[in-house]
Tab-separated table of C-alpha atoms in Angstrom:
chain	number	residue	atom	x	y	z
A	11	UNK	CA	0.000	0.000	0.000
A	12	UNK	CA	1.493	3.324	-1.100
A	13	UNK	CA	2.111	5.852	1.631
A	14	UNK	CA	0.608	9.307	1.434
A	15	UNK	CA	2.981	11.946	-0.001
A	16	UNK	CA	4.493	14.400	2.444
A	17	UNK	CA	4.054	18.151	2.197
A	18	UNK	CA	7.620	18.470	0.907
A	19	UNK	CA	6.800	16.072	-1.940
A	20	UNK	CA	3.824	18.181	-3.024
A	21	UNK	CA	5.786	21.443	-3.116
A	22	UNK	CA	7.626	21.748	-6.412
A	23	UNK	CA	9.988	24.476	-5.202
A	24	UNK	CA	13.490	23.249	-4.493
A	25	UNK	CA	15.158	26.526	-3.582
A	26	UNK	CA	14.885	30.333	-3.631
A	27	UNK	CA	18.006	32.119	-4.786
A	28	UNK	CA	18.427	35.797	-5.602
A	29	UNK	CA	14.737	36.270	-6.333
A	30	UNK	CA	14.510	33.200	-8.583
A	31	UNK	CA	12.497	30.041	-7.918
A	32	UNK	CA	14.425	26.854	-8.666
A	33	UNK	CA	11.987	23.996	-9.211
A	34	UNK	CA	12.645	20.301	-8.690
A	35	UNK	CA	12.356	19.611	-12.418
A	36	UNK	CA	15.321	21.919	-13.084
A	37	UNK	CA	13.356	24.859	-14.509
A	38	UNK	CA	13.260	28.386	-13.115
A	39	UNK	CA	10.479	30.818	-12.291
A	40	UNK	CA	10.152	34.522	-11.575
A	41	UNK	CA	7.048	36.135	-10.089
A	42	UNK	CA	5.625	39.544	-10.990
A	43	UNK	CA	3.034	41.066	-8.664
A	44	UNK	CA	0.408	43.085	-10.531
A	45	UNK	CA	-1.978	45.732	-9.268
A	46	UNK	CA	-5.702	45.647	-10.035
A	47	UNK	CA	-8.280	47.921	-11.637
A	48	UNK	CA	-12.048	47.904	-11.170
A	49	UNK	CA	-13.243	46.707	-14.568
A	50	UNK	CA	-16.921	46.872	-13.641
A	51	UNK	CA	-16.784	50.601	-12.895
A	52	UNK	CA	-15.432	51.431	-16.359
A	53	UNK	CA	-17.687	52.517	-19.194
A	54	UNK	CA	-18.465	50.076	-22.001
A	55	UNK	CA	-16.013	51.869	-24.300
A	56	UNK	CA	-13.265	51.711	-21.679
A	57	UNK	CA	-13.967	48.018	-21.064
A	58	UNK	CA	-13.771	47.316	-24.796
A	59	UNK	CA	-10.485	49.220	-25.034
A	60	UNK	CA	-9.045	47.298	-22.076
A	61	UNK	CA	-9.978	43.966	-23.643
A	62	UNK	CA	-8.321	44.987	-26.899
A	63	UNK	CA	-5.185	46.074	-25.066
A	64	UNK	CA	-5.111	42.799	-23.143
A	65	UNK	CA	-5.430	40.826	-26.375
A	66	UNK	CA	-2.587	42.824	-27.913
A	67	UNK	CA	-0.471	42.199	-24.811
A	68	UNK	CA	-1.029	38.430	-24.919
A	69	UNK	CA	-0.193	38.311	-28.635
A	70	UNK	CA	2.982	40.358	-28.117
A	71	UNK	CA	4.778	37.856	-25.871
A	72	UNK	CA	6.520	34.787	-27.284
A	73	UNK	CA	6.894	32.819	-24.050
A	74	UNK	CA	4.350	31.113	-21.783
A	75	UNK	CA	3.047	32.857	-18.673
A	76	UNK	CA	0.785	31.826	-15.828
A	77	UNK	CA	-1.670	34.283	-14.285
A	78	UNK	CA	-2.735	33.645	-10.698
A	79	UNK	CA	-5.435	35.337	-8.629
A	80	UNK	CA	-4.795	34.559	-4.974
A	81	UNK	CA	-7.838	35.087	-2.741
A	82	UNK	CA	-7.829	34.984	1.021
A	83	UNK	CA	-10.256	36.141	3.635
A	84	UNK	CA	-9.296	39.634	4.762
A	85	UNK	CA	-8.160	39.634	8.384
A	86	UNK	CA	-9.408	42.765	10.145
A	87	UNK	CA	-8.504	41.602	13.654
A	88	UNK	CA	-5.390	43.826	13.799
A	89	UNK	CA	-7.436	46.855	12.729
A	90	UNK	CA	-10.167	46.188	15.279
A	91	UNK	CA	-7.576	45.617	18.011
A	92	UNK	CA	-6.067	49.005	17.162
A	93	UNK	CA	-9.478	50.680	17.436
A	94	UNK	CA	-10.127	48.919	20.727
A	95	UNK	CA	-6.793	50.097	22.174
A	96	UNK	CA	-7.501	53.661	21.077
A	97	UNK	CA	-11.019	53.577	22.530
A	98	UNK	CA	-9.705	52.520	25.929
A	99	UNK	CA	-7.795	55.791	26.123
A	100	UNK	CA	-10.902	57.915	25.552
A	101	UNK	CA	-12.249	59.902	28.454
A	102	UNK	CA	-15.631	60.654	26.893
A	103	UNK	CA	-18.124	57.913	27.778
A	104	UNK	CA	-20.239	58.581	24.683
A	105	UNK	CA	-17.260	58.195	22.375
A	106	UNK	CA	-16.337	54.952	24.149
A	107	UNK	CA	-19.839	53.574	23.535
A	108	UNK	CA	-19.695	54.622	19.884
A	109	UNK	CA	-16.267	52.995	19.445
A	110	UNK	CA	-17.549	49.754	20.998
A	111	UNK	CA	-20.557	49.743	18.691
A	112	UNK	CA	-18.315	50.445	15.705
A	113	UNK	CA	-16.051	47.497	16.557
A	114	UNK	CA	-19.079	45.228	16.923
A	115	UNK	CA	-20.610	46.447	13.649
A	116	UNK	CA	-17.433	46.031	11.593
A	117	UNK	CA	-16.787	42.585	13.084
A	118	UNK	CA	-20.306	41.381	12.273
A	119	UNK	CA	-20.120	42.898	8.782
A	120	UNK	CA	-16.858	41.087	8.110
A	121	UNK	CA	-18.359	37.761	9.199
A	122	UNK	CA	-21.495	38.321	7.138
A	123	UNK	CA	-19.916	39.659	3.948
A	124	UNK	CA	-16.880	37.347	4.026
A	125	UNK	CA	-14.588	40.114	2.766
A	126	UNK	CA	-11.784	38.758	0.590
A	127	UNK	CA	-8.359	40.143	-0.146
A	128	UNK	CA	-7.122	39.448	-3.677
A	129	UNK	CA	-3.587	39.596	-5.022
A	130	UNK	CA	-2.622	39.037	-8.641
A	131	UNK	CA	0.595	37.505	-9.947
A	132	UNK	CA	2.178	36.602	-13.283
A	133	UNK	CA	4.569	33.642	-13.150
A	134	UNK	CA	7.348	33.625	-15.742
A	135	UNK	CA	8.989	30.275	-16.580
A	136	UNK	CA	12.447	29.602	-17.949
A	137	UNK	CA	13.541	26.125	-19.004
A	138	UNK	CA	17.224	25.264	-18.742
A	139	UNK	CA	18.625	23.440	-21.746
A	140	UNK	CA	21.110	20.819	-20.577
A	141	UNK	CA	23.738	19.688	-23.106
A	142	UNK	CA	23.270	16.077	-24.246
A	143	UNK	CA	26.125	13.679	-23.616
A	144	UNK	CA	27.734	12.205	-26.701
A	145	UNK	CA	26.917	8.526	-27.291
A	146	UNK	CA	29.398	5.801	-26.685
A	147	UNK	CA	30.808	3.704	-23.894
A	148	UNK	CA	32.252	6.592	-21.907
A	149	UNK	CA	29.077	8.604	-22.439
A	150	UNK	CA	27.010	5.746	-21.056
A	151	UNK	CA	29.250	5.408	-18.026
A	152	UNK	CA	29.079	9.141	-17.366
A	153	UNK	CA	25.289	9.060	-17.641
A	154	UNK	CA	25.145	6.477	-14.851
A	155	UNK	CA	26.757	8.923	-12.438
A	156	UNK	CA	25.232	12.105	-13.799
A	157	UNK	CA	23.051	14.036	-11.391
A	158	UNK	CA	19.362	14.306	-12.133
A	159	UNK	CA	18.017	17.828	-12.915
A	160	UNK	CA	16.593	18.318	-9.442
A	161	UNK	CA	19.965	17.456	-7.877
A	162	UNK	CA	21.966	19.804	-10.077
A	163	UNK	CA	23.038	23.138	-8.655
A	164	UNK	CA	23.524	26.348	-10.587
A	165	UNK	CA	26.739	28.279	-10.380
A	166	UNK	CA	26.422	31.958	-9.411
A	167	UNK	CA	27.442	32.962	-12.940
A	168	UNK	CA	24.765	30.816	-14.616
A	169	UNK	CA	22.127	31.956	-12.137
A	170	UNK	CA	22.989	35.595	-12.863
A	171	UNK	CA	22.603	34.955	-16.585
A	172	UNK	CA	19.260	33.179	-16.158
A	173	UNK	CA	17.996	35.867	-13.800
A	174	UNK	CA	18.825	38.510	-16.400
A	175	UNK	CA	16.704	36.583	-18.932
A	176	UNK	CA	13.825	36.399	-16.458
A	177	UNK	CA	14.175	40.121	-15.742
A	178	UNK	CA	13.890	40.837	-19.475
A	179	UNK	CA	10.683	38.825	-19.617
A	180	UNK	CA	9.393	40.596	-16.514
A	181	UNK	CA	10.108	43.989	-18.087
A	182	UNK	CA	8.151	42.981	-21.200
A	183	UNK	CA	5.179	41.868	-19.106
A	184	UNK	CA	5.272	44.964	-16.900
A	185	UNK	CA	5.500	47.221	-19.947
A	186	UNK	CA	2.608	45.455	-21.668
A	187	UNK	CA	0.371	45.650	-18.612
A	188	UNK	CA	1.164	49.312	-17.985
A	189	UNK	CA	-0.849	50.221	-21.089
A	190	UNK	CA	-3.940	49.009	-19.231
A	191	UNK	CA	-3.206	51.087	-16.150
A	192	UNK	CA	-1.734	48.120	-14.272
A	193	UNK	CA	1.466	48.351	-12.282
A	194	UNK	CA	3.800	45.388	-11.940
A	195	UNK	CA	6.921	44.526	-10.007
A	196	UNK	CA	9.191	41.499	-10.116
A	197	UNK	CA	9.380	40.134	-6.581
A	198	UNK	CA	12.759	39.942	-4.888
A	199	UNK	CA	14.142	37.348	-2.515
A	200	UNK	CA	12.582	38.653	0.712
A	201	UNK	CA	9.230	39.288	-0.981
A	202	UNK	CA	9.119	35.731	-2.352
A	203	UNK	CA	9.965	34.293	1.056
A	204	UNK	CA	7.130	36.288	2.619
A	205	UNK	CA	4.704	35.331	-0.164
A	206	UNK	CA	5.253	31.582	0.093
A	207	UNK	CA	5.365	31.699	3.867
A	208	UNK	CA	1.868	33.240	3.795
A	209	UNK	CA	0.670	30.750	1.155
A	210	UNK	CA	1.876	27.614	2.923
A	211	UNK	CA	1.465	28.899	6.499
A	212	UNK	CA	-1.766	30.905	6.521
A	213	UNK	CA	-2.315	32.779	9.753
A	214	UNK	CA	-5.493	32.044	11.665
A	215	UNK	CA	-7.350	35.290	12.500
A	216	UNK	CA	-7.387	35.956	16.221
A	217	UNK	CA	-10.776	36.403	17.898
A	218	UNK	CA	-11.776	40.014	18.481
């Protein structure tokens, strides 16, 4: 009977280095965080123009991309705790009552409306082409001891070169999206660490 896979087996990320994701299959990824616009509030002409610009953007790139919308329930506990701390310093009893009612109202509204926080990302892939060993006896022997892609490590020089290629792709994506009023930024090392820490270790909202 096969054992259930561990969490580490399900995560395809092998390592984070200099703002680049190194996957277990040997390929690389960069992540661009993109701002949002309210499409529904635009006029029909503006919506049509945005769709045309998006189509032109997609047709202008010659490499695959992955667009991700990450939704998570918005945690307002820190905000309500801040209001509660401020209300405790009030000397006016009426203001204290109003602050208490406000905290209760916002908390109930959050539970009822299930307010979500959305973040948008574009993932840029880069496949590493590994030279093929020449055939023959020595080639076969070398292949027996050759590391698999996920065990290979990149030298700092090669990683710098690959990161420059990913940065070029990120600049193309950011430039294409800017025509639609969207702002983008390629995430750095610390930002990627924070992002995946939040994704794989979601915080549980504290009771108010």
